[in-house]
PDB file of C-alpha atoms in Angstrom:
ATOM      1  CA  MET H1011      27.388   5.687   2.099  1.00 55.00           C
ATOM      2  CA  SER H1012      25.735   8.534   4.107  1.00 68.00           C
ATOM      3  CA  VAL H1013      24.952   8.117   7.809  1.00 79.00           C
ATOM      4  CA  SER H1014      21.336   9.246   7.601  1.00 93.00           C
ATOM      5  CA  LEU H1015      18.751   9.680   5.056  1.00 96.00           C
ATOM      6  CA  ASP H1016      19.382  12.215   2.320  1.00 95.00           C
ATOM      7  CA  PRO H1017      17.753  15.551   3.427  1.00 96.00           C
ATOM      8  CA  ALA H1018      16.551  15.923  -0.080  1.00 95.00           C
ATOM      9  CA  ILE H1019      14.486  12.827   0.289  1.00 97.00           C
ATOM     10  CA  ALA H1020      13.520  13.474   3.961  1.00 97.00           C
ATOM     11  CA  ASP H1021      12.165  16.857   3.032  1.00 97.00           C
ATOM     12  CA  ARG H1022       9.712  15.155   0.643  1.00 97.00           C
ATOM     13  CA  LEU H1023       8.214  12.690   3.094  1.00 98.00           C
ATOM     14  CA  ARG H1024       4.936  13.137   4.475  1.00 97.00           C
ATOM     15  CA  ARG H1025       4.710  10.950   7.735  1.00 97.00           C
ATOM     16  CA  THR H1026       2.104   9.779   9.981  1.00 94.00           C
ATOM     17  CA  ASP H1027       2.038  11.202  13.600  1.00 91.00           C
ATOM     18  CA  ASP H1028       4.151   8.238  14.444  1.00 93.00           C
ATOM     19  CA  GLY H1029       6.848   9.232  11.893  1.00 97.00           C
ATOM     20  CA  LEU H1030       6.114   6.534   9.545  1.00 97.00           C
ATOM     21  CA  VAL H1031       5.268   6.075   5.770  1.00 98.00           C
ATOM     22  CA  PRO H1032       3.552   2.931   4.363  1.00 98.00           C
ATOM     23  CA  ALA H1033       5.501   0.954   2.034  1.00 98.00           C
ATOM     24  CA  ILE H1034       3.820  -1.167  -0.729  1.00 98.00           C
ATOM     25  CA  VAL H1035       6.155  -4.069  -1.425  1.00 98.00           C
ATOM     26  CA  GLN H1036       6.109  -5.504  -5.007  1.00 98.00           C
ATOM     27  CA  GLN H1037       7.830  -8.245  -6.693  1.00 98.00           C
ATOM     28  CA  HIS H1038       9.669  -6.312  -9.507  1.00 98.00           C
ATOM     29  CA  ASP H1039       9.220  -8.697 -12.379  1.00 97.00           C
ATOM     30  CA  THR H1040       5.774 -10.389 -11.885  1.00 97.00           C
ATOM     31  CA  GLY H1041       4.164  -7.271 -10.343  1.00 98.00           C
ATOM     32  CA  GLU H1042       2.685  -9.310  -7.323  1.00 98.00           C
ATOM     33  CA  VAL H1043       1.861  -7.217  -4.436  1.00 98.00           C
ATOM     34  CA  LEU H1044       3.490  -8.887  -1.727  1.00 98.00           C
ATOM     35  CA  MET H1045       2.744  -6.977   1.416  1.00 98.00           C
ATOM     36  CA  LEU H1046       2.438  -3.595   3.040  1.00 98.00           C
ATOM     37  CA  ALA H1047       4.776  -2.649   5.725  1.00 98.00           C
ATOM     38  CA  TRP H1048       6.093   0.701   7.353  1.00 98.00           C
ATOM     39  CA  MET H1049       9.258   2.777   7.231  1.00 98.00           C
ATOM     40  CA  ASP H1050      10.531   5.655   9.160  1.00 98.00           C
ATOM     41  CA  ASP H1051      13.514   7.691   7.910  1.00 98.00           C
ATOM     42  CA  GLU H1052      16.121   5.361   9.212  1.00 98.00           C
ATOM     43  CA  ALA H1053      14.428   2.202   7.896  1.00 98.00           C
ATOM     44  CA  LEU H1054      14.182   4.007   4.305  1.00 98.00           C
ATOM     45  CA  HIS H1055      17.871   5.051   4.576  1.00 98.00           C
ATOM     46  CA  ARG H1056      18.942   1.453   5.399  1.00 97.00           C
ATOM     47  CA  THR H1057      16.756   0.143   2.568  1.00 98.00           C
ATOM     48  CA  LEU H1058      18.413   2.428   0.097  1.00 97.00           C
ATOM     49  CA  THR H1059      21.962   2.024   1.343  1.00 96.00           C
ATOM     50  CA  THR H1060      22.004  -1.707   1.997  1.00 97.00           C
ATOM     51  CA  GLY H1061      19.750  -3.009  -0.727  1.00 97.00           C
ATOM     52  CA  ARG H1062      18.004  -5.267   1.758  1.00 98.00           C
ATOM     53  CA  ALA H1063      14.285  -4.120   2.558  1.00 98.00           C
ATOM     54  CA  THR H1064      14.197  -2.932   6.103  1.00 98.00           C
ATOM     55  CA  TYR H1065      11.018  -1.903   7.990  1.00 98.00           C
ATOM     56  CA  TRP H1066       9.819  -0.530  11.256  1.00 98.00           C
ATOM     57  CA  SER H1067       7.687  -3.010  13.182  1.00 96.00           C
ATOM     58  CA  ARG H1068       4.879  -1.204  14.858  1.00 93.00           C
ATOM     59  CA  SER H1069       3.941  -4.344  16.780  1.00 92.00           C
ATOM     60  CA  ARG H1070       7.635  -4.855  18.085  1.00 94.00           C
ATOM     61  CA  GLN H1071       8.696  -1.219  17.987  1.00 97.00           C
ATOM     62  CA  GLU H1072      12.040  -2.116  16.358  1.00 97.00           C
ATOM     63  CA  TYR H1073      13.764  -2.332  13.065  1.00 97.00           C
ATOM     64  CA  TRP H1074      13.140  -5.376  11.011  1.00 96.00           C
ATOM     65  CA  VAL H1075      15.236  -6.485   8.107  1.00 98.00           C
ATOM     66  CA  LYS H1076      12.895  -8.668   6.130  1.00 97.00           C
ATOM     67  CA  GLY H1077      14.178 -12.422   5.997  1.00 95.00           C
ATOM     68  CA  GLU H1078      16.687 -11.892   8.690  1.00 94.00           C
ATOM     69  CA  THR H1079      14.668 -14.550  10.922  1.00 92.00           C
ATOM     70  CA  SER H1080      12.353 -16.186   8.093  1.00 92.00           C
ATOM     71  CA  GLY H1081      15.289 -16.699   5.694  1.00 95.00           C
ATOM     72  CA  ASN H1082      13.160 -14.992   3.124  1.00 96.00           C
ATOM     73  CA  PRO H1083      14.950 -11.676   2.242  1.00 97.00           C
ATOM     74  CA  GLN H1084      13.855  -9.201  -0.195  1.00 98.00           C
ATOM     75  CA  HIS H1085      16.556  -7.773  -2.446  1.00 98.00           C
ATOM     76  CA  VAL H1086      15.739  -4.040  -3.476  1.00 98.00           C
ATOM     77  CA  HIS H1087      15.500  -3.245  -6.991  1.00 98.00           C
ATOM     78  CA  GLU H1088      14.194   0.208  -6.615  1.00 98.00           C
ATOM     79  CA  VAL H1089      12.150   2.590  -4.254  1.00 98.00           C
ATOM     80  CA  ARG H1090       9.731   5.006  -5.386  1.00 98.00           C
ATOM     81  CA  LEU H1091       7.803   7.812  -3.537  1.00 98.00           C
ATOM     82  CA  ASP H1092       4.443   8.926  -4.637  1.00 98.00           C
ATOM     83  CA  CYS H1093       3.134  12.138  -5.935  1.00 97.00           C
ATOM     84  CA  ASP H1094       2.296  13.563  -2.357  1.00 95.00           C
ATOM     85  CA  GLY H1095       5.130  11.862  -0.544  1.00 97.00           C
ATOM     86  CA  ASP H1096       3.136   9.932   2.013  1.00 97.00           C
ATOM     87  CA  THR H1097       3.569   6.427   0.304  1.00 98.00           C
ATOM     88  CA  LEU H1098       6.472   4.292  -0.756  1.00 98.00           C
ATOM     89  CA  LEU H1099       6.639   1.538  -3.421  1.00 98.00           C
ATOM     90  CA  VAL H1100       9.348  -0.806  -2.945  1.00 98.00           C
ATOM     91  CA  ARG H1101      10.197  -3.108  -5.859  1.00 98.00           C
ATOM     92  CA  VAL H1102      12.013  -6.018  -4.751  1.00 98.00           C
ATOM     93  CA  ASP H1103      13.115  -9.620  -5.673  1.00 98.00           C
ATOM     94  CA  GLN H1104      11.437 -11.648  -2.830  1.00 98.00           C
ATOM     95  CA  VAL H1105      13.274 -15.079  -1.952  1.00 97.00           C
ATOM     96  CA  GLY H1106      10.762 -17.675  -1.186  1.00 97.00           C
ATOM     97  CA  VAL H1107       7.553 -16.361   0.368  1.00 97.00           C
ATOM     98  CA  ALA H1108       6.569 -12.980   1.680  1.00 97.00           C
ATOM     99  CA  CYS H1109       3.949 -13.891   4.303  1.00 97.00           C
ATOM    100  CA  HIS H1110       4.557 -15.345   7.800  1.00 93.00           C
ATOM    101  CA  THR H1111       1.786 -17.863   7.068  1.00 95.00           C
ATOM    102  CA  GLY H1112       3.799 -19.399   4.327  1.00 96.00           C
ATOM    103  CA  ALA H1113       1.883 -17.800   1.508  1.00 97.00           C
ATOM    104  CA  ARG H1114       3.698 -16.203  -1.278  1.00 97.00           C
ATOM    105  CA  THR H1115       1.766 -13.017  -0.711  1.00 98.00           C
ATOM    106  CA  CYS H1116      -0.139 -11.620   2.352  1.00 98.00           C
ATOM    107  CA  PHE H1117      -3.193 -11.330   0.087  1.00 98.00           C
ATOM    108  CA  ASP H1118      -3.277 -14.908  -1.265  1.00 97.00           C
ATOM    109  CA  GLU H1119      -6.041 -16.126   1.028  1.00 93.00           C
ATOM    110  CA  GLY H1120      -8.069 -12.980   1.330  1.00 96.00           C
ATOM    111  CA  LEU H1121     -10.491 -12.447  -1.454  1.00 97.00           C
ATOM    112  CA  LEU H1122     -13.481 -10.668  -0.428  1.00 97.00           C
ATOM    113  CA  SER H1123     -16.963 -11.042  -1.924  1.00 85.00           C
ATOM    114  CA  ASP H1124     -20.029  -8.866  -1.769  1.00 68.00           C
TER     115      ASP H1124
ATOM    116  CA  MET W 614     -27.364  -5.564  -1.770  1.00 55.00           C
ATOM    117  CA  SER W 615     -26.879  -5.204   1.912  1.00 68.00           C
ATOM    118  CA  VAL W 616     -27.158  -1.575   3.586  1.00 79.00           C
ATOM    119  CA  SER W 617     -23.849  -1.979   5.360  1.00 93.00           C
ATOM    120  CA  LEU W 618     -20.548  -3.883   5.197  1.00 96.00           C
ATOM    121  CA  ASP W 619     -20.913  -7.568   5.918  1.00 95.00           C
ATOM    122  CA  PRO W 620     -20.295  -8.155   9.613  1.00 96.00           C
ATOM    123  CA  ALA W 621     -17.981 -11.259   8.617  1.00 95.00           C
ATOM    124  CA  ILE W 622     -15.777  -8.807   6.834  1.00 97.00           C
ATOM    125  CA  ALA W 623     -16.092  -5.888   9.395  1.00 97.00           C
ATOM    126  CA  ASP W 624     -15.032  -8.380  12.029  1.00 97.00           C
ATOM    127  CA  ARG W 625     -11.721  -9.029  10.205  1.00 97.00           C
ATOM    128  CA  LEU W 626     -10.624  -5.405   9.744  1.00 98.00           C
ATOM    129  CA  ARG W 627      -8.045  -3.915  11.779  1.00 97.00           C
ATOM    130  CA  ARG W 628      -8.381  -0.163  11.373  1.00 97.00           C
ATOM    131  CA  THR W 629      -6.247   2.800  12.337  1.00 94.00           C
ATOM    132  CA  ASP W 630      -7.399   5.065  15.273  1.00 91.00           C
ATOM    133  CA  ASP W 631      -9.264   7.011  12.692  1.00 93.00           C
ATOM    134  CA  GLY W 632     -11.182   3.935  11.579  1.00 97.00           C
ATOM    135  CA  LEU W 633      -9.396   3.699   8.344  1.00 97.00           C
ATOM    136  CA  VAL W 634      -7.544   0.606   6.424  1.00 98.00           C
ATOM    137  CA  PRO W 635      -4.923   1.518   3.689  1.00 98.00           C
ATOM    138  CA  ALA W 636      -5.990   0.195   0.170  1.00 98.00           C
ATOM    139  CA  ILE W 637      -3.317  -0.531  -2.308  1.00 98.00           C
ATOM    140  CA  VAL W 638      -4.707   0.031  -5.776  1.00 98.00           C
ATOM    141  CA  GLN W 639      -3.477  -2.137  -8.485  1.00 98.00           C
ATOM    142  CA  GLN W 640      -4.283  -2.421 -12.347  1.00 98.00           C
ATOM    143  CA  HIS W 641      -5.501  -6.035 -12.571  1.00 98.00           C
ATOM    144  CA  ASP W 642      -3.897  -7.033 -15.713  1.00 97.00           C
ATOM    145  CA  THR W 643      -0.543  -5.283 -15.806  1.00 97.00           C
ATOM    146  CA  GLY W 644       0.083  -5.377 -12.274  1.00 98.00           C
ATOM    147  CA  GLU W 645       0.992  -1.607 -12.120  1.00 98.00           C
ATOM    148  CA  VAL W 646       0.536  -0.184  -8.624  1.00 98.00           C
ATOM    149  CA  LEU W 647      -1.332   2.806  -9.303  1.00 98.00           C
ATOM    150  CA  MET W 648      -1.823   4.601  -5.889  1.00 98.00           C
ATOM    151  CA  LEU W 649      -2.682   4.114  -2.207  1.00 98.00           C
ATOM    152  CA  ALA W 650      -5.814   5.320  -0.738  1.00 98.00           C
ATOM    153  CA  TRP W 651      -7.820   4.926   2.626  1.00 98.00           C
ATOM    154  CA  MET W 652     -11.116   3.156   3.060  1.00 98.00           C
ATOM    155  CA  ASP W 653     -13.547   3.064   6.178  1.00 98.00           C
ATOM    156  CA  ASP W 654     -16.133   0.272   6.572  1.00 98.00           C
ATOM    157  CA  GLU W 655     -18.719   2.446   4.392  1.00 98.00           C
ATOM    158  CA  ALA W 656     -16.215   2.920   1.597  1.00 98.00           C
ATOM    159  CA  LEU W 657     -15.327  -0.741   1.466  1.00 98.00           C
ATOM    160  CA  HIS W 658     -19.082  -1.552   1.467  1.00 98.00           C
ATOM    161  CA  ARG W 659     -19.721   0.751  -1.383  1.00 97.00           C
ATOM    162  CA  THR W 660     -16.713  -0.528  -3.307  1.00 98.00           C
ATOM    163  CA  LEU W 661     -17.864  -4.127  -2.934  1.00 97.00           C
ATOM    164  CA  THR W 662     -21.368  -3.454  -3.751  1.00 96.00           C
ATOM    165  CA  THR W 663     -21.082  -0.753  -6.579  1.00 97.00           C
ATOM    166  CA  GLY W 664     -18.062  -2.014  -8.207  1.00 97.00           C
ATOM    167  CA  ARG W 665     -16.653   1.386  -8.298  1.00 98.00           C
ATOM    168  CA  ALA W 666     -13.762   2.020  -6.232  1.00 98.00           C
ATOM    169  CA  THR W 667     -14.730   4.387  -3.380  1.00 98.00           C
ATOM    170  CA  TYR W 668     -12.395   5.830  -0.887  1.00 98.00           C
ATOM    171  CA  TRP W 669     -12.387   8.067   2.211  1.00 98.00           C
ATOM    172  CA  SER W 670     -10.601  11.438   1.527  1.00 96.00           C
ATOM    173  CA  ARG W 671      -8.585  12.256   4.544  1.00 93.00           C
ATOM    174  CA  SER W 672      -7.832  15.797   3.450  1.00 92.00           C
ATOM    175  CA  ARG W 673     -11.496  16.566   2.367  1.00 94.00           C
ATOM    176  CA  GLN W 674     -13.062  14.282   5.092  1.00 97.00           C
ATOM    177  CA  GLU W 675     -15.626  12.912   2.523  1.00 97.00           C
ATOM    178  CA  TYR W 676     -16.211   9.958   0.476  1.00 97.00           C
ATOM    179  CA  TRP W 677     -14.515   9.914  -2.841  1.00 96.00           C
ATOM    180  CA  VAL W 678     -15.859   7.968  -5.997  1.00 98.00           C
ATOM    181  CA  LYS W 679     -12.578   7.699  -7.944  1.00 97.00           C
ATOM    182  CA  GLY W 680     -13.122   9.278 -11.338  1.00 95.00           C
ATOM    183  CA  GLU W 681     -16.402  11.230 -10.356  1.00 94.00           C
ATOM    184  CA  THR W 682     -14.674  14.533 -10.808  1.00 92.00           C
ATOM    185  CA  SER W 683     -11.677  13.428 -13.022  1.00 92.00           C
ATOM    186  CA  GLY W 684     -13.476  11.234 -15.433  1.00 95.00           C
ATOM    187  CA  ASN W 685     -10.981   8.524 -14.696  1.00 96.00           C
ATOM    188  CA  PRO W 686     -13.003   5.830 -12.748  1.00 97.00           C
ATOM    189  CA  GLN W 687     -11.722   2.586 -11.509  1.00 98.00           C
ATOM    190  CA  HIS W 688     -13.739  -0.434 -12.102  1.00 98.00           C
ATOM    191  CA  VAL W 689     -13.323  -3.038  -9.418  1.00 98.00           C
ATOM    192  CA  HIS W 690     -12.330  -6.628 -10.356  1.00 98.00           C
ATOM    193  CA  GLU W 691     -11.583  -7.929  -6.825  1.00 98.00           C
ATOM    194  CA  VAL W 692     -10.804  -6.738  -3.452  1.00 98.00           C
ATOM    195  CA  ARG W 693      -8.504  -8.719  -0.970  1.00 98.00           C
ATOM    196  CA  LEU W 694      -7.765  -8.428   2.666  1.00 98.00           C
ATOM    197  CA  ASP W 695      -4.306  -9.111   4.059  1.00 98.00           C
ATOM    198  CA  CYS W 696      -3.340 -11.794   6.489  1.00 97.00           C
ATOM    199  CA  ASP W 697      -3.788  -9.541   9.618  1.00 95.00           C
ATOM    200  CA  GLY W 698      -6.677  -7.636   8.388  1.00 97.00           C
ATOM    201  CA  ASP W 699      -5.011  -4.162   8.193  1.00 97.00           C
ATOM    202  CA  THR W 700      -4.376  -3.682   4.547  1.00 98.00           C
ATOM    203  CA  LEU W 701      -6.669  -4.053   1.291  1.00 98.00           C
ATOM    204  CA  LEU W 702      -5.532  -4.701  -2.134  1.00 98.00           C
ATOM    205  CA  VAL W 703      -8.093  -3.474  -4.682  1.00 98.00           C
ATOM    206  CA  ARG W 704      -7.549  -4.677  -8.316  1.00 98.00           C
ATOM    207  CA  VAL W 705      -9.066  -2.491 -10.800  1.00 98.00           C
ATOM    208  CA  ASP W 706      -9.381  -1.544 -14.284  1.00 98.00           C
ATOM    209  CA  GLN W 707      -8.263   2.088 -14.511  1.00 98.00           C
ATOM    210  CA  VAL W 708      -9.625   4.163 -17.124  1.00 97.00           C
ATOM    211  CA  GLY W 709      -7.124   6.904 -18.115  1.00 97.00           C
ATOM    212  CA  VAL W 710      -4.563   7.857 -15.491  1.00 97.00           C
ATOM    213  CA  ALA W 711      -4.777   7.273 -11.801  1.00 97.00           C
ATOM    214  CA  CYS W 712      -2.705  10.339 -10.574  1.00 97.00           C
ATOM    215  CA  HIS W 713      -3.989  13.806 -10.194  1.00 93.00           C
ATOM    216  CA  THR W 714      -0.784  14.926 -11.812  1.00 95.00           C
ATOM    217  CA  GLY W 715      -1.969  13.336 -15.081  1.00 96.00           C
ATOM    218  CA  ALA W 716       0.514  10.449 -14.680  1.00 97.00           C
ATOM    219  CA  ARG W 717      -0.530   6.926 -15.220  1.00 97.00           C
ATOM    220  CA  THR W 718       0.491   6.023 -11.535  1.00 98.00           C
ATOM    221  CA  CYS W 719       1.176   8.101  -8.392  1.00 98.00           C
ATOM    222  CA  PHE W 720       4.795   6.566  -8.486  1.00 98.00           C
ATOM    223  CA  ASP W 721       5.741   7.332 -12.084  1.00 97.00           C
ATOM    224  CA  GLU W 722       8.049  10.447 -11.227  1.00 93.00           C
ATOM    225  CA  GLY W 723       9.081   9.366  -7.741  1.00 96.00           C
ATOM    226  CA  LEU W 724      12.348   7.106  -8.279  1.00 97.00           C
ATOM    227  CA  LEU W 725      14.669   7.458  -5.231  1.00 97.00           C
ATOM    228  CA  SER W 726      18.376   6.963  -5.282  1.00 85.00           C
ATOM    229  CA  ASP W 727      20.772   6.386  -2.557  1.00 68.00           C
TER     230      ASP W 727
END
């Protein structure tokens, strides 16, 4: 296991001014979009090497291993980077619910109408 | 059809400093995550009222009706806002391919390995 993110991957990332990349989190088998989170290089490194989805919390300004406090971890199946290097797709097996509200996904309650 | 975004929706949006919200775009039936794009209030308004996915292009600084130049439009099935109002999920029927590279999704080629 390397100690930091593979430079070949780091070179492809296009980050925000805060050094972050949005990560779309998807249930690997059903295709449900669970949530959007943010990663810096270190969070991506930890996600790839530990197999546990790890994000950067913009509100708390700290790393956040999904499920560490909630008991609802995300086991990582694969991580993909998009064509222009500015978005990640993290395909996981979500134990329990993804949303802090107790809903399965963060989008369950949010249907918008015209 | 209203002339601007419903204030009840606008009040729920939490935007970046640039006034944007990331929009995850998903094929409505297969669950494929196609791409990530960005919307401001007006793009969301146009998306909801026209049924054609419309984004704000950060690189070109202009509105962008998906498919208008590529011939690969996205017909909108539903739009959802997440639990904290800072991410949209746009469920569409993608005609043809979503990615400018000619791939079906922007993530097809981007598998990362540890």
